[in-house]
Coordinates of C-alpha atoms in Angstrom, one line a residue:
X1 CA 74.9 142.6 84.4
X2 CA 75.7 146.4 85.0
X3 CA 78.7 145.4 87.0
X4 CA 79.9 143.4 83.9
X5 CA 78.8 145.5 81.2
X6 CA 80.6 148.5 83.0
X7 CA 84.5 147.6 82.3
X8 CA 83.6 145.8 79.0
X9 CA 82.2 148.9 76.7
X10 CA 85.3 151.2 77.7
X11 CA 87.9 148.4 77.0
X12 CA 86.7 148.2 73.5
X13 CA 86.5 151.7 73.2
X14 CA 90.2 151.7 74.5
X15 CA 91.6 149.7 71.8
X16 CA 89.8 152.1 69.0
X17 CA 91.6 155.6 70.9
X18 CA 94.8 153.9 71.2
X19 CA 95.2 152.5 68.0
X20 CA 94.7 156.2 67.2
X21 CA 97.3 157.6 69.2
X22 CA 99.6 155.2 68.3
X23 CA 99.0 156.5 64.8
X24 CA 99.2 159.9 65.3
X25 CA 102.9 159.2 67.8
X26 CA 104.5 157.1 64.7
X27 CA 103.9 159.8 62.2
X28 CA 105.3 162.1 64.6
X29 CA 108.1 160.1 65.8
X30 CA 108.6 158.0 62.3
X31 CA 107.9 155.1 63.9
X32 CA 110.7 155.1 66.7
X33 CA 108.0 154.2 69.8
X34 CA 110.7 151.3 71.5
X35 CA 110.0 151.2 74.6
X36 CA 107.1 153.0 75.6
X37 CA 104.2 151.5 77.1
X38 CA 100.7 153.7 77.8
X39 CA 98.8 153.4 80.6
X40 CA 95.0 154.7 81.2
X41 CA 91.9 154.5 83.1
X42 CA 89.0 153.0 81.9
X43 CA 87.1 156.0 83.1
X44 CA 88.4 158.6 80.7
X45 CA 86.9 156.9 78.1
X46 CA 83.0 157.8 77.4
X47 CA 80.1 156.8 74.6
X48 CA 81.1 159.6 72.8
X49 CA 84.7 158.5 71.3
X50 CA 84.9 157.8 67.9
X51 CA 87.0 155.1 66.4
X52 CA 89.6 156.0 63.6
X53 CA 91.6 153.4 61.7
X54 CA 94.9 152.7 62.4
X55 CA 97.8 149.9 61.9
X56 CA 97.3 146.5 63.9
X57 CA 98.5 146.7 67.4
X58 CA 101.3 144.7 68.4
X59 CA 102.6 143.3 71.7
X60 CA 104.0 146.1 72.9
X61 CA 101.0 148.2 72.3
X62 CA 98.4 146.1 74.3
X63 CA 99.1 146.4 78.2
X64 CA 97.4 146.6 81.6
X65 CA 93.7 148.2 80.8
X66 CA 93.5 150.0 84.2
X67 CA 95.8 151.8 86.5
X68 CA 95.0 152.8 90.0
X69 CA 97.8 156.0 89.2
X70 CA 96.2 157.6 86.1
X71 CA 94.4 160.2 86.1
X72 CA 90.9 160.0 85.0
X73 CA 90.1 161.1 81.6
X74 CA 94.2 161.8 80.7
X75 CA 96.2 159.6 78.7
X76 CA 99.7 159.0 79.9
X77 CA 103.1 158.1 78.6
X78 CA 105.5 156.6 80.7
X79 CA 109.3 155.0 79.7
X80 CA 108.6 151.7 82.2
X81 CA 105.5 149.6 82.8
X82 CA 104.4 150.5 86.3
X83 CA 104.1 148.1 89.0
X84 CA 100.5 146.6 89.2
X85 CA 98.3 147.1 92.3
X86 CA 95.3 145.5 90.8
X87 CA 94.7 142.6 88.7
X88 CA 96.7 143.3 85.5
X89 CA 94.7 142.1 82.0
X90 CA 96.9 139.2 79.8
X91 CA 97.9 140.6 76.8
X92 CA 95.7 138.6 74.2
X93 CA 97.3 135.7 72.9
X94 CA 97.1 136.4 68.7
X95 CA 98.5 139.9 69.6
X96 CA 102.2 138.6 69.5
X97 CA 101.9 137.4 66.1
X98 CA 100.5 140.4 64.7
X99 CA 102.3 143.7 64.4
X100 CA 103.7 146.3 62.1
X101 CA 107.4 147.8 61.0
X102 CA 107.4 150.8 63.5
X103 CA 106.5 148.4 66.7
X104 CA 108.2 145.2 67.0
X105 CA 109.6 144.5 63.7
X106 CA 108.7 141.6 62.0
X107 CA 106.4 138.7 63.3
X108 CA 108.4 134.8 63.5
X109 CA 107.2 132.7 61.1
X110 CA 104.5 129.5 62.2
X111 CA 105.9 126.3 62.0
X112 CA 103.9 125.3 58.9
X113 CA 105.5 128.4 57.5
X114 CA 109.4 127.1 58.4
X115 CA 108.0 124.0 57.1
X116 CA 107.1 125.0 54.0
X117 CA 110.6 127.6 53.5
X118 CA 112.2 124.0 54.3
X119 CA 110.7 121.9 51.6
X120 CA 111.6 124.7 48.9
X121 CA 114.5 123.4 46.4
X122 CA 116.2 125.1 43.5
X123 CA 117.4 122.3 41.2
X124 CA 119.5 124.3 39.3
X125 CA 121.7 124.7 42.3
X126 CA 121.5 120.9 43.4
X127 CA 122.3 120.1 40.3
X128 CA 124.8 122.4 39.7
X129 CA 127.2 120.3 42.7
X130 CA 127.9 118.0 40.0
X131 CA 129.9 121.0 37.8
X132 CA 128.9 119.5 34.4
X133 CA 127.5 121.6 32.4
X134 CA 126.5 118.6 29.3
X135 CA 124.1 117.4 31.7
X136 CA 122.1 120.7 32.8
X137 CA 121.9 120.5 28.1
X138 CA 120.5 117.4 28.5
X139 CA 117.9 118.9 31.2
X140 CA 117.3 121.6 29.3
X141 CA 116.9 119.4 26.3
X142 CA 114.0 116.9 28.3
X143 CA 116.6 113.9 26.5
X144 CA 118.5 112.3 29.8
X145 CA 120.3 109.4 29.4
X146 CA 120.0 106.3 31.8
X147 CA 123.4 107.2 33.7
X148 CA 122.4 110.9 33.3
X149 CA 119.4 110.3 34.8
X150 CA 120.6 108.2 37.9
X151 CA 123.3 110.7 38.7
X152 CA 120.5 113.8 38.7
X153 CA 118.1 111.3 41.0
X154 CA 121.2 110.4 43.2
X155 CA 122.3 113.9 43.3
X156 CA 119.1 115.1 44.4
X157 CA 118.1 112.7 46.9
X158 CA 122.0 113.1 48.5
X159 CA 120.6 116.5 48.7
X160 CA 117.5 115.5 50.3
X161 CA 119.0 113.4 52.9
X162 CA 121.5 115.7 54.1
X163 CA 118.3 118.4 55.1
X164 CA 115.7 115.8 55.9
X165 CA 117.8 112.2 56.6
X166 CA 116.7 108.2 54.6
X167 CA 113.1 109.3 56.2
X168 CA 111.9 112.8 54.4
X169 CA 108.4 113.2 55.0
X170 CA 106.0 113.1 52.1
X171 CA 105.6 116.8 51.5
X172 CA 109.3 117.5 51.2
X173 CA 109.8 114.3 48.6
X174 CA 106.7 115.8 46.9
X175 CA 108.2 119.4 46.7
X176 CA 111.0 118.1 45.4
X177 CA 109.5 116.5 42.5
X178 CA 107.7 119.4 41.6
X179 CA 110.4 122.0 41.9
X180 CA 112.5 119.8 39.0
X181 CA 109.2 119.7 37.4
X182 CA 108.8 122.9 37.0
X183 CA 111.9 124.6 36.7
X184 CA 112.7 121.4 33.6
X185 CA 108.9 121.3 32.5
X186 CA 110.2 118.9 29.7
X187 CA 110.2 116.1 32.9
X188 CA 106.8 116.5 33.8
X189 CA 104.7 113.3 32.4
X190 CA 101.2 113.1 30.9
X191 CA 100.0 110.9 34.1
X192 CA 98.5 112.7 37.3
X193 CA 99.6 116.2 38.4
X194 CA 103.1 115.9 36.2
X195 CA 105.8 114.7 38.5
X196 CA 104.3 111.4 39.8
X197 CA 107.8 109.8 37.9
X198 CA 109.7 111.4 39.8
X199 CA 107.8 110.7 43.2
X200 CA 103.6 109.2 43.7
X201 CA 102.7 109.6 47.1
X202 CA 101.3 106.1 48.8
X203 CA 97.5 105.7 48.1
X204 CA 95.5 103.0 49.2
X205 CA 97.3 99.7 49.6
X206 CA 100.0 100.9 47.2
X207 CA 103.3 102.1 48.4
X208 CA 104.9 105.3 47.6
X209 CA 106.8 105.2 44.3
X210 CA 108.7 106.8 41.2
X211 CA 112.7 107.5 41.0
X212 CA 113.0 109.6 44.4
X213 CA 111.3 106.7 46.4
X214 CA 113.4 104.1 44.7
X215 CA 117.0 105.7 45.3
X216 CA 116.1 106.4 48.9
X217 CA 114.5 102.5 49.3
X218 CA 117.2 101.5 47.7
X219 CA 120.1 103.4 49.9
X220 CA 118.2 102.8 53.2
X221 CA 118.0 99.0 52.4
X222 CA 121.7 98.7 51.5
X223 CA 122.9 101.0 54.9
X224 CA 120.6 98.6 56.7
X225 CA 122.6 95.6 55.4
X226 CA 126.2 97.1 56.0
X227 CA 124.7 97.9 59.5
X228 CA 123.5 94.8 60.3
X229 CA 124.7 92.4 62.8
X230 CA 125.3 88.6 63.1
X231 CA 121.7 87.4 64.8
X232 CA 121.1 86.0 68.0
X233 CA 120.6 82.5 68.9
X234 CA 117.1 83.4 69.2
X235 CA 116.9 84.0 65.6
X236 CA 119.2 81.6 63.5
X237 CA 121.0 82.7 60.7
X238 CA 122.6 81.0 57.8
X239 CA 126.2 80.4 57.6
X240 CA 126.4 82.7 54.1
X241 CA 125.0 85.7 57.1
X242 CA 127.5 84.8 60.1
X243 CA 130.4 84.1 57.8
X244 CA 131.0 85.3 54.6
X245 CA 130.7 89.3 53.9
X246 CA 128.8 89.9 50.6
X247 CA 130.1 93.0 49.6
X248 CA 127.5 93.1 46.2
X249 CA 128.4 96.2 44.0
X250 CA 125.4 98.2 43.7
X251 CA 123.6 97.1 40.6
X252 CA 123.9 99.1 37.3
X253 CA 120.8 98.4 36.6
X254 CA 117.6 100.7 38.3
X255 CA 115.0 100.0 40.6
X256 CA 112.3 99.9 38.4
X257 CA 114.1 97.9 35.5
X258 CA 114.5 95.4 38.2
X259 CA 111.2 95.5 39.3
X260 CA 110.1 94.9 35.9
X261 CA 112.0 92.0 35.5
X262 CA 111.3 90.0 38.5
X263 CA 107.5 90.3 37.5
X264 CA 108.3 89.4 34.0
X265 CA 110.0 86.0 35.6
X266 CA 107.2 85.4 37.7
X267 CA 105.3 84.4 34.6
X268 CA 107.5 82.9 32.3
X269 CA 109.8 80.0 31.5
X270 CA 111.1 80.1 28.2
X271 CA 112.8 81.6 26.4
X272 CA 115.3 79.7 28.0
X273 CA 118.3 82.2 27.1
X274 CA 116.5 85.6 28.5
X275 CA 115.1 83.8 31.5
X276 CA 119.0 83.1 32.1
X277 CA 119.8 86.5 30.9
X278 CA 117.2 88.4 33.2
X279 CA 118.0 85.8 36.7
X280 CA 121.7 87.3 35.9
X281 CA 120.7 90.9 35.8
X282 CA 118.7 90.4 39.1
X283 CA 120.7 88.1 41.2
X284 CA 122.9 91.1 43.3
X285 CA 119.3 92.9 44.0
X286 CA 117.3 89.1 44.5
X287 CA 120.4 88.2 47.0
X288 CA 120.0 91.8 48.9
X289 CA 116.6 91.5 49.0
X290 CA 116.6 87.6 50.7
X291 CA 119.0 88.9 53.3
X292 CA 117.5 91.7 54.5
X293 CA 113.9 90.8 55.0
X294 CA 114.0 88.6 57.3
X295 CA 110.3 88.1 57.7
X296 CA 109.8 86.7 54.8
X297 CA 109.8 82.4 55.0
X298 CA 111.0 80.2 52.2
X299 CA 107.9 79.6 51.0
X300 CA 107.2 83.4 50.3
X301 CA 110.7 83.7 48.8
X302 CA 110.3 80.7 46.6
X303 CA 107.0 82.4 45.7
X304 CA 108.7 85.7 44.7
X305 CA 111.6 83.8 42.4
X306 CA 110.3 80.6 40.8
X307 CA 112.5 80.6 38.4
X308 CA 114.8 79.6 41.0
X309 CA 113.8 75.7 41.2
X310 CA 111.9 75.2 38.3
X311 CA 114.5 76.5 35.5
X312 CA 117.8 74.2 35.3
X313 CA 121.1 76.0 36.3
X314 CA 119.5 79.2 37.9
X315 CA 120.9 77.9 41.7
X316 CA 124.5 77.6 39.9
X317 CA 124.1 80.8 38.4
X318 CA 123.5 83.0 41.5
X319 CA 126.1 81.2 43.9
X320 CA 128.6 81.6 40.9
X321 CA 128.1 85.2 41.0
X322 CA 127.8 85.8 44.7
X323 CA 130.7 83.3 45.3
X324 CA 133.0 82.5 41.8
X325 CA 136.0 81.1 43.5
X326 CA 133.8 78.6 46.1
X327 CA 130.9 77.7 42.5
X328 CA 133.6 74.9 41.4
X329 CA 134.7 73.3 44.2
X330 CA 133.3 70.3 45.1
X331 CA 133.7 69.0 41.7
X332 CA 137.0 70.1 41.6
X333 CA 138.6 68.7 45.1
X334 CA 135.9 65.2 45.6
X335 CA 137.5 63.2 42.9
X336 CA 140.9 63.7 44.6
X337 CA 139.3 63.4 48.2
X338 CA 136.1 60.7 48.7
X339 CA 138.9 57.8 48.8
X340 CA 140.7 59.3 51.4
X341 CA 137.4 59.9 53.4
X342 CA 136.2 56.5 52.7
X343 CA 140.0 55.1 54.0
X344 CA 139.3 57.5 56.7
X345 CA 136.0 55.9 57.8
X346 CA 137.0 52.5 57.5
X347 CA 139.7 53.3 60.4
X348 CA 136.9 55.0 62.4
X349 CA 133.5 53.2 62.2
X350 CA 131.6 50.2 60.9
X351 CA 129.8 52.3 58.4
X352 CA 128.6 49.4 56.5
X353 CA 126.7 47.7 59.4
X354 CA 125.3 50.9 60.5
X355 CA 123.7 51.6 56.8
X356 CA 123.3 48.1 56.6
X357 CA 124.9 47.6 52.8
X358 CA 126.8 44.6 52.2
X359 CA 127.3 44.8 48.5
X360 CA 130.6 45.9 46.4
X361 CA 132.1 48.5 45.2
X362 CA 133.3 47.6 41.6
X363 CA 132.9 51.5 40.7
X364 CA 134.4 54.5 41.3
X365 CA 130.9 56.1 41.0
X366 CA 129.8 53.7 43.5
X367 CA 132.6 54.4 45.8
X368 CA 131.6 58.0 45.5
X369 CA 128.2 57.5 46.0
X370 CA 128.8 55.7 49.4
X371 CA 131.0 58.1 50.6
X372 CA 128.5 61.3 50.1
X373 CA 126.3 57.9 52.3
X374 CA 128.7 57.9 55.3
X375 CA 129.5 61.7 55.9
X376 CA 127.2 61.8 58.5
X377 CA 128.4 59.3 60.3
X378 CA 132.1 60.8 60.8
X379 CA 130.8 63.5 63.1
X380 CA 128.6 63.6 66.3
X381 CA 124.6 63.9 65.5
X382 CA 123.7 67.6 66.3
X383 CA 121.7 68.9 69.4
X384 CA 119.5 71.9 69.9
X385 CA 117.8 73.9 73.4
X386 CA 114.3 72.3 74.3
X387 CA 111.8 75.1 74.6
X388 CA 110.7 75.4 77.8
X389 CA 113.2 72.6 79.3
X390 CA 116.4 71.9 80.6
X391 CA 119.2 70.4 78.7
X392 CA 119.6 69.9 74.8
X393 CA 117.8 67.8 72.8
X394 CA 120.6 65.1 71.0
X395 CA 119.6 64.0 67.5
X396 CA 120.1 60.1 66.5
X397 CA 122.6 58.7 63.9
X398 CA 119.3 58.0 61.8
X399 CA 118.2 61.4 62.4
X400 CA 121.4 62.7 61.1
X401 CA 121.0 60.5 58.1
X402 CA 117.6 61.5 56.8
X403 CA 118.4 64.8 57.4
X404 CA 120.6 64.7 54.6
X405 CA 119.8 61.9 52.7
X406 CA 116.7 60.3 52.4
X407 CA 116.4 57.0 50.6
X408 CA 113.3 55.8 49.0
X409 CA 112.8 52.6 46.4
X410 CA 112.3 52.7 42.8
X411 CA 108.7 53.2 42.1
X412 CA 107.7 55.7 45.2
X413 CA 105.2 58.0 44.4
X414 CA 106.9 61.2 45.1
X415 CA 104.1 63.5 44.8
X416 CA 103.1 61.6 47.9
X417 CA 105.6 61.6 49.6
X418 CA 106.4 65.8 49.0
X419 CA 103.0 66.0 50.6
X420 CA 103.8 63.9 53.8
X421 CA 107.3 65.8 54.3
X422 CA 107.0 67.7 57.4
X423 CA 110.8 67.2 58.4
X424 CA 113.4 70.4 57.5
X425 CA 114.1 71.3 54.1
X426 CA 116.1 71.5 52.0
X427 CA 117.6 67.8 51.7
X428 CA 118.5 65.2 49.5
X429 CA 116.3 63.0 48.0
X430 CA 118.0 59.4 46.6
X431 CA 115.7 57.0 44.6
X432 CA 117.2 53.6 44.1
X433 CA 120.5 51.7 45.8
X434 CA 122.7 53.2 47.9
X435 CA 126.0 53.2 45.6
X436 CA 123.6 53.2 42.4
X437 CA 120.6 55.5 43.2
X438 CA 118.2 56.0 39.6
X439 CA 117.1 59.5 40.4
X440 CA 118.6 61.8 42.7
X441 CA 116.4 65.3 43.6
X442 CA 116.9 68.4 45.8
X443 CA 113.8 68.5 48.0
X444 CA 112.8 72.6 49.3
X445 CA 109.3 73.5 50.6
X446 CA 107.7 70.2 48.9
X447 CA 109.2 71.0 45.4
X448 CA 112.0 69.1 43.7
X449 CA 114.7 70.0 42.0
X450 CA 116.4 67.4 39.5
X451 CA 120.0 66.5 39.9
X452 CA 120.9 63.5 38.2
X453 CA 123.8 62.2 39.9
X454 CA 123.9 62.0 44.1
X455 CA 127.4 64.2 43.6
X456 CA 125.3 67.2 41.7
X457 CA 122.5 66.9 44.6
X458 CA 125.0 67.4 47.1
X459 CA 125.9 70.6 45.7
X460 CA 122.4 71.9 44.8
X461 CA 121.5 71.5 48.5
X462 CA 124.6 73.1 50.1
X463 CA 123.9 75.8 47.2
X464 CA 120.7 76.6 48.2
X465 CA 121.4 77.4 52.0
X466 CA 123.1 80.1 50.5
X467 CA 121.2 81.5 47.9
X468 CA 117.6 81.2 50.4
X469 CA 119.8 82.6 53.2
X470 CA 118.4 79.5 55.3
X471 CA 120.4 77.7 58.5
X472 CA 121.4 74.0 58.5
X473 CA 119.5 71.3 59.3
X474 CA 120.5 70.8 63.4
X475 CA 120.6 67.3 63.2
X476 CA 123.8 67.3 60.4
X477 CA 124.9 70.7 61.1
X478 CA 128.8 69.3 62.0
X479 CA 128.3 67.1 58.5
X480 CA 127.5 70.7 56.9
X481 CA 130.2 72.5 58.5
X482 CA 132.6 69.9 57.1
X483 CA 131.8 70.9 53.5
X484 CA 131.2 74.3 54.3
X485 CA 134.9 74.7 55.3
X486 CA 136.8 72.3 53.4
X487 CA 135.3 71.3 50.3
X488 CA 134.0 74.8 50.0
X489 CA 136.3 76.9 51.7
X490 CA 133.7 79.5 53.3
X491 CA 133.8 80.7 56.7
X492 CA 136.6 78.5 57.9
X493 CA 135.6 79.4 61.5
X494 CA 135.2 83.2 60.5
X495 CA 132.4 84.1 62.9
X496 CA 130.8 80.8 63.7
X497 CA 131.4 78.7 66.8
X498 CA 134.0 76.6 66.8
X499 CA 133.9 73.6 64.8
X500 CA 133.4 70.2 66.3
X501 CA 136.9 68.3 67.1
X502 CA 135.8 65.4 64.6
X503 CA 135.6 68.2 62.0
X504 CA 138.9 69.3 62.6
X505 CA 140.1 65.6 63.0
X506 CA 138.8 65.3 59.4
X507 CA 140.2 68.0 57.7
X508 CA 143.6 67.2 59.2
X509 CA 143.8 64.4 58.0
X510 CA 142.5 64.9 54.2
X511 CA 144.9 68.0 54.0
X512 CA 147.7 66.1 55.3
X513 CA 146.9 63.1 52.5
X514 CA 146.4 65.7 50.0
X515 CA 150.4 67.2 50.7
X516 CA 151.7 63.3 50.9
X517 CA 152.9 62.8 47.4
X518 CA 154.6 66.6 47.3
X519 CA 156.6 65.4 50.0
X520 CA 157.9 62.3 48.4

């Protein structure tokens, strides 16, 4: 204990006698001491020194504690350390960040500190970018405007993404909110700590909001779409995803008004006119939304806009917005184009043997009717990969046929059979006859949706690929690429394999009838 006791007493003693000198030299020297390092024995020091105050040493001023060259009981100055004989003491590690004008200069901030200087935001100045003065009256005045407000919140988070990036931690978004806050204290609301509109940190199972969180959602999910690439085989995509670029405006509307509505149509069916008015405000953000999460199933999407299937003319709606030139066409170009198919399948197959129909065709509606019937027979049944197996699996002409069109007899209970569907969805639903069906539905995740005519199912269906962002059915995927590209006129090979050579053959041949009579 003597032989530890021994060094320890005079090195504490040390630190008390040099802070003292060190005193004393920078009022002598006004605090010009660079470069000098002291040097003493631990033996000069006895029980009898008596500590003074002084300023906090810094690095410099803390060196070897013993020195085999000193002389005992003298204190000495020296311009450069001197080599060590013996073992040298580690300056202590807390020293560095501790020190005073006169030795050193100033101390480097922590990281929490550069952190913190980070996070700090003027909004005056952000704002200021924009060069309009109205709008820092309107701050001033606590009265903003919607489009007022969206450019301040867009402004400010441009800001915040050029410092921090689309992933700011939660400190940052929450200093920005309360530096606008309080430098416009006419912003702050009566809810929490004042600035939770502006940003609410996550808590619980509820995610991070107000009009910070939203713009930056809302820019990271639309870079994420324009980023996004055509899918792997391993993951499927639609057709609307492979081949057709939906470059949707960014909507007018804000985050949270959308927000709002969507939970408003969750609930409600009538009145008819703003259910129609509020599917129209949402469709660009409910289309956005169905494309980029991609782990969400039909069901779940079907869950999240009801108002889809169960309100009349909401399927039209969206695809005419998303698509306006494609919405008409199938109305447009079948009446001038099912008898050239039907002459066209009379020269190629026994169609009526295969669906086993021997009646007439006194209508034109019938006529119609059978030739929405035979599509699926025109092209080759589709084929998929077997898991696990070599070589594809080949779907049957039946298979092909059901796929698309599934015909029941008058008097089926169709709650039933929705329940005992296990087969892909969507697909059409005939009730009746062939050429004369009685009720004609669009079938999707055991829901119906009412067409009326087997013409206005056929849309629906194609429709709804689109607006659910969901692939064909594998066994009549050639039959769908047929109306895709013709009758539709989307994609016409525009990032999709090519198309089948009876597709081709097909469209050939109807756009060469369709030019016959300009010829004459």
């Amino acid at each position: 204990m003597k032989e530890l006791i021994k060094p320890v007493g005079p090195r504490l003693k040390l630190k008390k006698e040099l802070q003292s000198l060190v005193k004393d030299e920078g009022s002598q020297n006004e605090g010009d001491t660079s470069g000098t390092t002291y040097f003493f024995d631990d033996n000069s020091l006895d029980s009898s020194s008596t500590a003074r105050s002084s300023p906090v040493l810094n690095s410099q001023s803390v060196s070897s504690c013993s020195s085999p060259e000193s002389t005992p009981g003298v204190l000495t100055q020296r311009s450069q350390p001197l080599p060590s004989t013996s073992q040298p003491s580690t300056p202590r590690s807390h020293s560095s960040s501790l020190g005073s004008p006169g030795l050193g200069g100033r101390p480097s901030p922590s990281p929490s500190a550069q952190k913190r200087a980070r996070a700090d935001f003027t909004i005056r100045e952000i704002i200021g970018k924009l060069e309009d003065d109205e709008l820092l009256a309107e701050m001033e005045a606590g009265l903003l405007s919607y489009k007022s407000r969206k450019r301040i919140v867009n402004t400010m988070v441009s800001h915040l993404i050029e410092l921090h990036g689309k992933f700011p931690r939660t400190d940052v978004k929450l200093a920005m909110a309360r530096a606008l806050t309080s430098e416009f204290p006419q912003f702050e609301n009566s809810d929490g700590e004042g600035y939770q509109a502006w940003f609410a940190p996550a808590i619980g199972g509820h995610d991070s909001s107000g009009f910070l969180e939203n713009r930056l959602r809302n820019v990271r999910r639309r870079d994420s779409h324009k980023a996004s690439k055509p899918p792997t085989v391993m993951v499927p995509k639609s057709p609307l995803v492979s081949t057709v670029d939906l470059d949707l405006p960014e909507d007018e509307l804000a985050d949270s008004d959308i927000a709002a509505m969507t939970t408003w149509l969750k609930f409600h069916t009538s009145p008819t006119q703003q259910v129609e008015e509020m599917m129209r405000k949402t469709c660009r953000a409910r289309a956005t939304l169905i494309r980029t999460e991609n782990e969400k199933t039909v069901a779940e999407i079907i869950k999240e806009y009801p108002r889809l299937i169960d309100v009349p003319g909401m399927i039209e709606q969206d695809f005419r917005i998303l698509f306006p030139t494609s919405s008409d066409s199938l109305f447009m170009k079948w009446p001038v184009t099912y008898e050239s198919i039907l002459t066209y399948a009379d020269k190629q197959i026994s169609w009526r043997e295969i669906l086993n129909f021997s009646g007439k065709l006194d209508t034109d509606e019938q006529k119609s009717n059978m030739t929405v019937h035979l599509l699926p027979l025109l092209f080759p049944p589709g084929m998929k990969r077997k898991d696990g197996k070599k070589g594809p699996k080949h779907a049957s002409t039946e298979d092909a046929c059901t796929s698309f069109i599934q015909v029941e007899k008058v008097g089926v209970n169709i709650p039933a059979f929705l329940e005992a569907v296990k087969k892909c969805q969507p697909f059409i639903l005939a009730v009746g006859q062939l050429e004369s069906p009685e009720q004609v539905f669009v079938v999707v995740e055991r829901q119906t949706v009412d067409c009326g005519s087997l013409l206005k199912g056929l849309d629906i269906c194609f429709k709804l690929f689109y607006i659910l962002d969901m692939t064909y059915p594998w066994e009549c995927i050639n039959l769908w690429d047929f109306v895709q590209k013709f009758i539709y006129g989307l994609g016409a090979g525009k990032g999709r394999h090519k198309s089948v050579p009876s597709v081709s053959l097909l469209i050939n041949f109807l756009t060469s009838a369709a030019t016959e009579p300009s010829k004459e």
